[in-house]
Amino acid sequence: PLNVFYEKSDHFSYFLPLSKDALAQMNELFLQFSLTIYNQTDKRWSCRARLHLNAILELLYQIYMNYLNQNIAIYDMNNPHVWVSLLLEQIHNHYKKNISLDSLSKFIHINKTTVAKHFKEIVGCSVTQYIINYRIQCACYSLSTTALRIGEIAKESGFSSEAYFIKQFRGKIGLTPMEYRKNIVDKRKQEFHSD
């Protein structure tokens, strides 16, 4: 997600135009980040701060990628590429909340069947699968950079329960979240000792 800070591009002037929604999400993440640092409620406060920082960087990266990929008029809602990019932005901004094909189709005022069809054609997977994959991606960041409990990471990544998170994670990654974290830690230890 750090690409946004160091990549040079003829099309990118080192500032990102944030939508009202993205700005609200960014403000919320910075608020959570600062409250976590200020309150330091338990020994895992730094992990929570890192979790919020990861979410900020991921949101910036997604906004950056959407910005670079804008090669069509943003208001042409007859073009599926336009509204699919709006749906992706909505998913990236609200993955922690209860979002679904139904809520996303209502957001852009296009029926579910049409949304499902064009989303899969353009993105390569269903809306539901994309949401799950994105949540797992965010959970992987948290597992590899914090010592937070699995249940807390599941909740922060938008999963309704720890058991559902573990099932989806194992199905996608092939490991449980704890096994994934242990592999990352073991790999870092090996790299550290080999240096």
mmCIF file with all atom_site columns, C-alpha atoms in Angstrom:
data_model
loop_
_atom_site.group_PDB
_atom_site.id
_atom_site.type_symbol
_atom_site.label_atom_id
_atom_site.label_alt_id
_atom_site.label_comp_id
_atom_site.label_asym_id
_atom_site.label_entity_id
_atom_site.label_seq_id
_atom_site.pdbx_PDB_ins_code
_atom_site.Cartn_x
_atom_site.Cartn_y
_atom_site.Cartn_z
_atom_site.occupancy
_atom_site.B_iso_or_equiv
_atom_site.pdbx_formal_charge
_atom_site.auth_seq_id
_atom_site.auth_comp_id
_atom_site.auth_asym_id
_atom_site.auth_atom_id
_atom_site.pdbx_PDB_model_num
ATOM 1   C CA . PRO A 1 1   ? 0.000   0.000   0.000   1.00 0.00 ? 1   PRO A CA 1
ATOM 2   C CA . LEU A 1 2   ? 2.983   2.378   0.222   1.00 0.00 ? 2   LEU A CA 1
ATOM 3   C CA . ASN A 1 3   ? 3.058   2.761   -3.595  1.00 0.00 ? 3   ASN A CA 1
ATOM 4   C CA . VAL A 1 4   ? 0.955   5.880   -3.239  1.00 0.00 ? 4   VAL A CA 1
ATOM 5   C CA . PHE A 1 5   ? 3.879   7.591   -1.467  1.00 0.00 ? 5   PHE A CA 1
ATOM 6   C CA . TYR A 1 6   ? 6.790   6.685   -3.716  1.00 0.00 ? 6   TYR A CA 1
ATOM 7   C CA . GLU A 1 7   ? 5.605   5.825   -7.239  1.00 0.00 ? 7   GLU A CA 1
ATOM 8   C CA . LYS A 1 8   ? 6.145   8.510   -9.850  1.00 0.00 ? 8   LYS A CA 1
ATOM 9   C CA . SER A 1 9   ? 3.570   8.937   -12.574 1.00 0.00 ? 9   SER A CA 1
ATOM 10  C CA . ASP A 1 10  ? 2.748   11.522  -15.209 1.00 0.00 ? 10  ASP A CA 1
ATOM 11  C CA . HIS A 1 11  ? -0.883  11.199  -14.130 1.00 0.00 ? 11  HIS A CA 1
ATOM 12  C CA . PHE A 1 12  ? -0.392  11.512  -10.378 1.00 0.00 ? 12  PHE A CA 1
ATOM 13  C CA . SER A 1 13  ? 0.502   14.790  -8.665  1.00 0.00 ? 13  SER A CA 1
ATOM 14  C CA . TYR A 1 14  ? 0.988   13.365  -5.120  1.00 0.00 ? 14  TYR A CA 1
ATOM 15  C CA . PHE A 1 15  ? -2.405  14.321  -3.818  1.00 0.00 ? 15  PHE A CA 1
ATOM 16  C CA . LEU A 1 16  ? -5.549  12.224  -3.948  1.00 0.00 ? 16  LEU A CA 1
ATOM 17  C CA . PRO A 1 17  ? -9.028  13.577  -4.589  1.00 0.00 ? 17  PRO A CA 1
ATOM 18  C CA . LEU A 1 18  ? -11.111 11.965  -1.837  1.00 0.00 ? 18  LEU A CA 1
ATOM 19  C CA . SER A 1 19  ? -14.822 11.442  -2.257  1.00 0.00 ? 19  SER A CA 1
ATOM 20  C CA . LYS A 1 20  ? -17.073 12.552  0.606   1.00 0.00 ? 20  LYS A CA 1
ATOM 21  C CA . ASP A 1 21  ? -17.429 8.906   1.607   1.00 0.00 ? 21  ASP A CA 1
ATOM 22  C CA . ALA A 1 22  ? -13.672 8.207   1.499   1.00 0.00 ? 22  ALA A CA 1
ATOM 23  C CA . LEU A 1 23  ? -12.961 11.379  3.484   1.00 0.00 ? 23  LEU A CA 1
ATOM 24  C CA . ALA A 1 24  ? -15.449 10.326  6.179   1.00 0.00 ? 24  ALA A CA 1
ATOM 25  C CA . GLN A 1 25  ? -13.875 6.853   6.313   1.00 0.00 ? 25  GLN A CA 1
ATOM 26  C CA . MET A 1 26  ? -10.370 8.356   6.494   1.00 0.00 ? 26  MET A CA 1
ATOM 27  C CA . ASN A 1 27  ? -11.435 10.700  9.315   1.00 0.00 ? 27  ASN A CA 1
ATOM 28  C CA . GLU A 1 28  ? -12.914 7.753   11.239  1.00 0.00 ? 28  GLU A CA 1
ATOM 29  C CA . LEU A 1 29  ? -9.731  5.694   10.813  1.00 0.00 ? 29  LEU A CA 1
ATOM 30  C CA . PHE A 1 30  ? -7.508  8.567   11.955  1.00 0.00 ? 30  PHE A CA 1
ATOM 31  C CA . LEU A 1 31  ? -9.800  9.144   14.932  1.00 0.00 ? 31  LEU A CA 1
ATOM 32  C CA . GLN A 1 32  ? -9.584  5.463   15.924  1.00 0.00 ? 32  GLN A CA 1
ATOM 33  C CA . PHE A 1 33  ? -5.809  5.560   15.404  1.00 0.00 ? 33  PHE A CA 1
ATOM 34  C CA . SER A 1 34  ? -5.344  8.635   17.625  1.00 0.00 ? 34  SER A CA 1
ATOM 35  C CA . LEU A 1 35  ? -7.738  7.352   20.323  1.00 0.00 ? 35  LEU A CA 1
ATOM 36  C CA . THR A 1 36  ? -5.875  4.048   20.443  1.00 0.00 ? 36  THR A CA 1
ATOM 37  C CA . ILE A 1 37  ? -2.555  5.827   20.902  1.00 0.00 ? 37  ILE A CA 1
ATOM 38  C CA . TYR A 1 38  ? -3.967  8.242   23.459  1.00 0.00 ? 38  TYR A CA 1
ATOM 39  C CA . ASN A 1 39  ? -5.888  5.689   25.573  1.00 0.00 ? 39  ASN A CA 1
ATOM 40  C CA . GLN A 1 40  ? -3.460  2.722   25.499  1.00 0.00 ? 40  GLN A CA 1
ATOM 41  C CA . THR A 1 41  ? -6.124  0.542   27.141  1.00 0.00 ? 41  THR A CA 1
ATOM 42  C CA . ASP A 1 42  ? -4.108  -2.692  27.338  1.00 0.00 ? 42  ASP A CA 1
ATOM 43  C CA . LYS A 1 43  ? -0.814  -4.273  26.289  1.00 0.00 ? 43  LYS A CA 1
ATOM 44  C CA . ARG A 1 44  ? -2.054  -4.716  22.700  1.00 0.00 ? 44  ARG A CA 1
ATOM 45  C CA . TRP A 1 45  ? -2.753  -1.015  22.095  1.00 0.00 ? 45  TRP A CA 1
ATOM 46  C CA . SER A 1 46  ? 0.159   -0.733  19.648  1.00 0.00 ? 46  SER A CA 1
ATOM 47  C CA . CYS A 1 47  ? -1.272  -3.641  17.646  1.00 0.00 ? 47  CYS A CA 1
ATOM 48  C CA . ARG A 1 48  ? -4.606  -1.829  17.399  1.00 0.00 ? 48  ARG A CA 1
ATOM 49  C CA . ALA A 1 49  ? -2.833  1.346   16.305  1.00 0.00 ? 49  ALA A CA 1
ATOM 50  C CA . ARG A 1 50  ? -1.023  -0.663  13.615  1.00 0.00 ? 50  ARG A CA 1
ATOM 51  C CA . LEU A 1 51  ? -4.346  -2.185  12.551  1.00 0.00 ? 51  LEU A CA 1
ATOM 52  C CA . HIS A 1 52  ? -5.830  1.290   12.012  1.00 0.00 ? 52  HIS A CA 1
ATOM 53  C CA . LEU A 1 53  ? -2.685  2.444   10.223  1.00 0.00 ? 53  LEU A CA 1
ATOM 54  C CA . ASN A 1 54  ? -2.877  -0.591  7.912   1.00 0.00 ? 54  ASN A CA 1
ATOM 55  C CA . ALA A 1 55  ? -6.504  0.280   7.142   1.00 0.00 ? 55  ALA A CA 1
ATOM 56  C CA . ILE A 1 56  ? -5.530  3.901   6.364   1.00 0.00 ? 56  ILE A CA 1
ATOM 57  C CA . LEU A 1 57  ? -2.746  2.772   4.013   1.00 0.00 ? 57  LEU A CA 1
ATOM 58  C CA . GLU A 1 58  ? -4.983  0.204   2.316   1.00 0.00 ? 58  GLU A CA 1
ATOM 59  C CA . LEU A 1 59  ? -7.727  2.799   1.758   1.00 0.00 ? 59  LEU A CA 1
ATOM 60  C CA . LEU A 1 60  ? -5.195  5.271   0.339   1.00 0.00 ? 60  LEU A CA 1
ATOM 61  C CA . TYR A 1 61  ? -3.817  2.571   -1.947  1.00 0.00 ? 61  TYR A CA 1
ATOM 62  C CA . GLN A 1 62  ? -7.281  1.644   -3.256  1.00 0.00 ? 62  GLN A CA 1
ATOM 63  C CA . ILE A 1 63  ? -8.129  5.320   -3.868  1.00 0.00 ? 63  ILE A CA 1
ATOM 64  C CA . TYR A 1 64  ? -4.775  5.707   -5.632  1.00 0.00 ? 64  TYR A CA 1
ATOM 65  C CA . MET A 1 65  ? -5.395  2.677   -7.871  1.00 0.00 ? 65  MET A CA 1
ATOM 66  C CA . ASN A 1 66  ? -8.907  3.901   -8.717  1.00 0.00 ? 66  ASN A CA 1
ATOM 67  C CA . TYR A 1 67  ? -7.460  7.340   -9.520  1.00 0.00 ? 67  TYR A CA 1
ATOM 68  C CA . LEU A 1 68  ? -4.839  5.881   -11.892 1.00 0.00 ? 68  LEU A CA 1
ATOM 69  C CA . ASN A 1 69  ? -7.412  3.679   -13.601 1.00 0.00 ? 69  ASN A CA 1
ATOM 70  C CA . GLN A 1 70  ? -9.861  6.496   -14.318 1.00 0.00 ? 70  GLN A CA 1
ATOM 71  C CA . ASN A 1 71  ? -9.863  6.531   -18.080 1.00 0.00 ? 71  ASN A CA 1
ATOM 72  C CA . ILE A 1 72  ? -13.590 6.992   -18.616 1.00 0.00 ? 72  ILE A CA 1
ATOM 73  C CA . ALA A 1 73  ? -16.135 9.615   -17.705 1.00 0.00 ? 73  ALA A CA 1
ATOM 74  C CA . ILE A 1 74  ? -17.137 9.121   -14.074 1.00 0.00 ? 74  ILE A CA 1
ATOM 75  C CA . TYR A 1 75  ? -20.804 9.961   -14.556 1.00 0.00 ? 75  TYR A CA 1
ATOM 76  C CA . ASP A 1 76  ? -21.631 7.627   -17.446 1.00 0.00 ? 76  ASP A CA 1
ATOM 77  C CA . MET A 1 77  ? -23.739 5.192   -15.407 1.00 0.00 ? 77  MET A CA 1
ATOM 78  C CA . ASN A 1 78  ? -24.693 3.338   -18.588 1.00 0.00 ? 78  ASN A CA 1
ATOM 79  C CA . ASN A 1 79  ? -21.130 2.058   -18.721 1.00 0.00 ? 79  ASN A CA 1
ATOM 80  C CA . PRO A 1 80  ? -20.681 -0.961  -16.391 1.00 0.00 ? 80  PRO A CA 1
ATOM 81  C CA . HIS A 1 81  ? -16.970 -0.128  -15.920 1.00 0.00 ? 81  HIS A CA 1
ATOM 82  C CA . VAL A 1 82  ? -18.001 3.160   -14.288 1.00 0.00 ? 82  VAL A CA 1
ATOM 83  C CA . TRP A 1 83  ? -20.430 1.724   -11.789 1.00 0.00 ? 83  TRP A CA 1
ATOM 84  C CA . VAL A 1 84  ? -18.240 -1.314  -11.049 1.00 0.00 ? 84  VAL A CA 1
ATOM 85  C CA . SER A 1 85  ? -15.453 1.114   -10.085 1.00 0.00 ? 85  SER A CA 1
ATOM 86  C CA . LEU A 1 86  ? -17.962 2.886   -7.802  1.00 0.00 ? 86  LEU A CA 1
ATOM 87  C CA . LEU A 1 87  ? -18.879 -0.473  -6.248  1.00 0.00 ? 87  LEU A CA 1
ATOM 88  C CA . LEU A 1 88  ? -15.216 -1.323  -5.666  1.00 0.00 ? 88  LEU A CA 1
ATOM 89  C CA . GLU A 1 89  ? -14.724 2.026   -3.953  1.00 0.00 ? 89  GLU A CA 1
ATOM 90  C CA . GLN A 1 90  ? -17.803 1.349   -1.818  1.00 0.00 ? 90  GLN A CA 1
ATOM 91  C CA . ILE A 1 91  ? -16.452 -2.094  -0.847  1.00 0.00 ? 91  ILE A CA 1
ATOM 92  C CA . HIS A 1 92  ? -13.001 -0.690  0.007   1.00 0.00 ? 92  HIS A CA 1
ATOM 93  C CA . ASN A 1 93  ? -14.554 2.070   2.119   1.00 0.00 ? 93  ASN A CA 1
ATOM 94  C CA . HIS A 1 94  ? -17.084 -0.123  3.950   1.00 0.00 ? 94  HIS A CA 1
ATOM 95  C CA . TYR A 1 95  ? -15.686 -3.678  4.075   1.00 0.00 ? 95  TYR A CA 1
ATOM 96  C CA . LYS A 1 96  ? -15.987 -3.661  7.896   1.00 0.00 ? 96  LYS A CA 1
ATOM 97  C CA . LYS A 1 97  ? -19.732 -3.141  7.651   1.00 0.00 ? 97  LYS A CA 1
ATOM 98  C CA . ASN A 1 98  ? -22.508 -5.456  6.493   1.00 0.00 ? 98  ASN A CA 1
ATOM 99  C CA . ILE A 1 99  ? -22.324 -5.022  2.713   1.00 0.00 ? 99  ILE A CA 1
ATOM 100 C CA . SER A 1 100 ? -23.831 -7.345  0.140   1.00 0.00 ? 100 SER A CA 1
ATOM 101 C CA . LEU A 1 101 ? -24.865 -7.580  -3.498  1.00 0.00 ? 101 LEU A CA 1
ATOM 102 C CA . ASP A 1 102 ? -28.272 -6.280  -2.443  1.00 0.00 ? 102 ASP A CA 1
ATOM 103 C CA . SER A 1 103 ? -26.961 -3.179  -0.637  1.00 0.00 ? 103 SER A CA 1
ATOM 104 C CA . LEU A 1 104 ? -24.487 -2.432  -3.433  1.00 0.00 ? 104 LEU A CA 1
ATOM 105 C CA . SER A 1 105 ? -27.159 -2.696  -6.141  1.00 0.00 ? 105 SER A CA 1
ATOM 106 C CA . LYS A 1 106 ? -29.342 -0.299  -4.146  1.00 0.00 ? 106 LYS A CA 1
ATOM 107 C CA . PHE A 1 107 ? -26.384 2.068   -3.802  1.00 0.00 ? 107 PHE A CA 1
ATOM 108 C CA . ILE A 1 108 ? -26.096 2.488   -7.591  1.00 0.00 ? 108 ILE A CA 1
ATOM 109 C CA . HIS A 1 109 ? -29.819 1.896   -8.368  1.00 0.00 ? 109 HIS A CA 1
ATOM 110 C CA . ILE A 1 110 ? -29.197 -1.034  -10.723 1.00 0.00 ? 110 ILE A CA 1
ATOM 111 C CA . ASN A 1 111 ? -30.846 -4.428  -10.307 1.00 0.00 ? 111 ASN A CA 1
ATOM 112 C CA . LYS A 1 112 ? -28.933 -7.262  -8.633  1.00 0.00 ? 112 LYS A CA 1
ATOM 113 C CA . THR A 1 113 ? -28.864 -9.541  -11.680 1.00 0.00 ? 113 THR A CA 1
ATOM 114 C CA . THR A 1 114 ? -27.239 -6.876  -13.858 1.00 0.00 ? 114 THR A CA 1
ATOM 115 C CA . VAL A 1 115 ? -24.767 -5.932  -11.120 1.00 0.00 ? 115 VAL A CA 1
ATOM 116 C CA . ALA A 1 116 ? -23.811 -9.570  -10.503 1.00 0.00 ? 116 ALA A CA 1
ATOM 117 C CA . LYS A 1 117 ? -23.328 -10.277 -14.215 1.00 0.00 ? 117 LYS A CA 1
ATOM 118 C CA . HIS A 1 118 ? -21.200 -7.242  -15.075 1.00 0.00 ? 118 HIS A CA 1
ATOM 119 C CA . PHE A 1 119 ? -19.211 -7.279  -11.825 1.00 0.00 ? 119 PHE A CA 1
ATOM 120 C CA . LYS A 1 120 ? -18.125 -10.871 -12.474 1.00 0.00 ? 120 LYS A CA 1
ATOM 121 C CA . GLU A 1 121 ? -17.261 -10.089 -16.124 1.00 0.00 ? 121 GLU A CA 1
ATOM 122 C CA . ILE A 1 122 ? -15.138 -7.062  -15.193 1.00 0.00 ? 122 ILE A CA 1
ATOM 123 C CA . VAL A 1 123 ? -13.572 -8.116  -11.871 1.00 0.00 ? 123 VAL A CA 1
ATOM 124 C CA . GLY A 1 124 ? -13.358 -11.870 -12.458 1.00 0.00 ? 124 GLY A CA 1
ATOM 125 C CA . CYS A 1 125 ? -15.310 -13.057 -9.417  1.00 0.00 ? 125 CYS A CA 1
ATOM 126 C CA . SER A 1 126 ? -18.684 -12.531 -7.772  1.00 0.00 ? 126 SER A CA 1
ATOM 127 C CA . VAL A 1 127 ? -19.433 -9.541  -5.542  1.00 0.00 ? 127 VAL A CA 1
ATOM 128 C CA . THR A 1 128 ? -19.627 -11.786 -2.462  1.00 0.00 ? 128 THR A CA 1
ATOM 129 C CA . GLN A 1 129 ? -16.342 -13.495 -3.264  1.00 0.00 ? 129 GLN A CA 1
ATOM 130 C CA . TYR A 1 130 ? -14.626 -10.160 -3.866  1.00 0.00 ? 130 TYR A CA 1
ATOM 131 C CA . ILE A 1 131 ? -15.827 -8.851  -0.496  1.00 0.00 ? 131 ILE A CA 1
ATOM 132 C CA . ILE A 1 132 ? -14.590 -12.005 1.269   1.00 0.00 ? 132 ILE A CA 1
ATOM 133 C CA . ASN A 1 133 ? -11.246 -11.901 -0.578  1.00 0.00 ? 133 ASN A CA 1
ATOM 134 C CA . TYR A 1 134 ? -10.749 -8.246  0.294   1.00 0.00 ? 134 TYR A CA 1
ATOM 135 C CA . ARG A 1 135 ? -11.579 -8.855  3.951   1.00 0.00 ? 135 ARG A CA 1
ATOM 136 C CA . ILE A 1 136 ? -9.122  -11.762 4.043   1.00 0.00 ? 136 ILE A CA 1
ATOM 137 C CA . GLN A 1 137 ? -6.455  -9.562  2.450   1.00 0.00 ? 137 GLN A CA 1
ATOM 138 C CA . CYS A 1 138 ? -6.982  -6.969  5.192   1.00 0.00 ? 138 CYS A CA 1
ATOM 139 C CA . ALA A 1 139 ? -6.916  -9.710  7.837   1.00 0.00 ? 139 ALA A CA 1
ATOM 140 C CA . CYS A 1 140 ? -3.589  -10.984 6.451   1.00 0.00 ? 140 CYS A CA 1
ATOM 141 C CA . TYR A 1 141 ? -2.063  -7.527  6.986   1.00 0.00 ? 141 TYR A CA 1
ATOM 142 C CA . SER A 1 142 ? -3.311  -7.543  10.565  1.00 0.00 ? 142 SER A CA 1
ATOM 143 C CA . LEU A 1 143 ? -2.169  -11.096 11.268  1.00 0.00 ? 143 LEU A CA 1
ATOM 144 C CA . SER A 1 144 ? 1.314   -10.367 9.966   1.00 0.00 ? 144 SER A CA 1
ATOM 145 C CA . THR A 1 145 ? 1.780   -6.992  11.677  1.00 0.00 ? 145 THR A CA 1
ATOM 146 C CA . THR A 1 146 ? -0.087  -7.222  14.994  1.00 0.00 ? 146 THR A CA 1
ATOM 147 C CA . ALA A 1 147 ? -0.521  -9.572  17.955  1.00 0.00 ? 147 ALA A CA 1
ATOM 148 C CA . LEU A 1 148 ? -4.272  -8.989  18.206  1.00 0.00 ? 148 LEU A CA 1
ATOM 149 C CA . ARG A 1 149 ? -6.540  -11.918 18.971  1.00 0.00 ? 149 ARG A CA 1
ATOM 150 C CA . ILE A 1 150 ? -8.089  -13.731 16.011  1.00 0.00 ? 150 ILE A CA 1
ATOM 151 C CA . GLY A 1 151 ? -11.616 -12.722 17.068  1.00 0.00 ? 151 GLY A CA 1
ATOM 152 C CA . GLU A 1 152 ? -10.673 -9.053  17.117  1.00 0.00 ? 152 GLU A CA 1
ATOM 153 C CA . ILE A 1 153 ? -9.032  -9.278  13.691  1.00 0.00 ? 153 ILE A CA 1
ATOM 154 C CA . ALA A 1 154 ? -12.112 -11.088 12.356  1.00 0.00 ? 154 ALA A CA 1
ATOM 155 C CA . LYS A 1 155 ? -14.366 -8.299  13.607  1.00 0.00 ? 155 LYS A CA 1
ATOM 156 C CA . GLU A 1 156 ? -12.069 -5.509  12.349  1.00 0.00 ? 156 GLU A CA 1
ATOM 157 C CA . SER A 1 157 ? -11.934 -7.204  8.937   1.00 0.00 ? 157 SER A CA 1
ATOM 158 C CA . GLY A 1 158 ? -15.728 -7.282  8.631   1.00 0.00 ? 158 GLY A CA 1
ATOM 159 C CA . PHE A 1 159 ? -16.505 -10.930 9.427   1.00 0.00 ? 159 PHE A CA 1
ATOM 160 C CA . SER A 1 160 ? -19.660 -11.660 11.410  1.00 0.00 ? 160 SER A CA 1
ATOM 161 C CA . SER A 1 161 ? -18.012 -14.281 13.622  1.00 0.00 ? 161 SER A CA 1
ATOM 162 C CA . GLU A 1 162 ? -14.613 -15.755 14.397  1.00 0.00 ? 162 GLU A CA 1
ATOM 163 C CA . ALA A 1 163 ? -15.711 -19.238 13.252  1.00 0.00 ? 163 ALA A CA 1
ATOM 164 C CA . TYR A 1 164 ? -16.916 -17.923 9.876   1.00 0.00 ? 164 TYR A CA 1
ATOM 165 C CA . PHE A 1 165 ? -13.673 -15.967 9.480   1.00 0.00 ? 165 PHE A CA 1
ATOM 166 C CA . ILE A 1 166 ? -11.543 -19.051 10.199  1.00 0.00 ? 166 ILE A CA 1
ATOM 167 C CA . LYS A 1 167 ? -13.574 -21.142 7.728   1.00 0.00 ? 167 LYS A CA 1
ATOM 168 C CA . GLN A 1 168 ? -13.271 -18.543 4.945   1.00 0.00 ? 168 GLN A CA 1
ATOM 169 C CA . PHE A 1 169 ? -9.593  -17.905 5.705   1.00 0.00 ? 169 PHE A CA 1
ATOM 170 C CA . ARG A 1 170 ? -8.723  -21.604 5.587   1.00 0.00 ? 170 ARG A CA 1
ATOM 171 C CA . GLY A 1 171 ? -10.668 -22.014 2.342   1.00 0.00 ? 171 GLY A CA 1
ATOM 172 C CA . LYS A 1 172 ? -8.838  -19.131 0.676   1.00 0.00 ? 172 LYS A CA 1
ATOM 173 C CA . ILE A 1 173 ? -5.321  -19.347 2.174   1.00 0.00 ? 173 ILE A CA 1
ATOM 174 C CA . GLY A 1 174 ? -5.145  -23.076 2.989   1.00 0.00 ? 174 GLY A CA 1
ATOM 175 C CA . LEU A 1 175 ? -4.122  -22.387 6.594   1.00 0.00 ? 175 LEU A CA 1
ATOM 176 C CA . THR A 1 176 ? -5.903  -21.264 9.738   1.00 0.00 ? 176 THR A CA 1
ATOM 177 C CA . PRO A 1 177 ? -5.224  -17.650 10.760  1.00 0.00 ? 177 PRO A CA 1
ATOM 178 C CA . MET A 1 178 ? -2.993  -18.889 13.634  1.00 0.00 ? 178 MET A CA 1
ATOM 179 C CA . GLU A 1 179 ? -1.001  -21.125 11.265  1.00 0.00 ? 179 GLU A CA 1
ATOM 180 C CA . TYR A 1 180 ? -0.638  -18.207 8.835   1.00 0.00 ? 180 TYR A CA 1
ATOM 181 C CA . ARG A 1 181 ? 0.627   -15.908 11.616  1.00 0.00 ? 181 ARG A CA 1
ATOM 182 C CA . LYS A 1 182 ? 3.047   -18.586 12.895  1.00 0.00 ? 182 LYS A CA 1
ATOM 183 C CA . ASN A 1 183 ? 4.450   -19.090 9.367   1.00 0.00 ? 183 ASN A CA 1
ATOM 184 C CA . ILE A 1 184 ? 4.999   -15.340 8.977   1.00 0.00 ? 184 ILE A CA 1
ATOM 185 C CA . VAL A 1 185 ? 6.712   -15.102 12.392  1.00 0.00 ? 185 VAL A CA 1
ATOM 186 C CA . ASP A 1 186 ? 8.876   -18.189 11.710  1.00 0.00 ? 186 ASP A CA 1
ATOM 187 C CA . LYS A 1 187 ? 9.876   -16.796 8.306   1.00 0.00 ? 187 LYS A CA 1
ATOM 188 C CA . ARG A 1 188 ? 10.873  -13.462 9.872   1.00 0.00 ? 188 ARG A CA 1
ATOM 189 C CA . LYS A 1 189 ? 12.923  -15.267 12.531  1.00 0.00 ? 189 LYS A CA 1
ATOM 190 C CA . GLN A 1 190 ? 14.759  -17.275 9.846   1.00 0.00 ? 190 GLN A CA 1
ATOM 191 C CA . GLU A 1 191 ? 15.449  -14.117 7.825   1.00 0.00 ? 191 GLU A CA 1
ATOM 192 C CA . PHE A 1 192 ? 16.673  -12.333 10.957  1.00 0.00 ? 192 PHE A CA 1
ATOM 193 C CA . HIS A 1 193 ? 19.035  -15.161 11.921  1.00 0.00 ? 193 HIS A CA 1
ATOM 194 C CA . SER A 1 194 ? 20.333  -15.609 8.372   1.00 0.00 ? 194 SER A CA 1
ATOM 195 C CA . ASP A 1 195 ? 21.277  -11.889 8.261   1.00 0.00 ? 195 ASP A CA 1
#
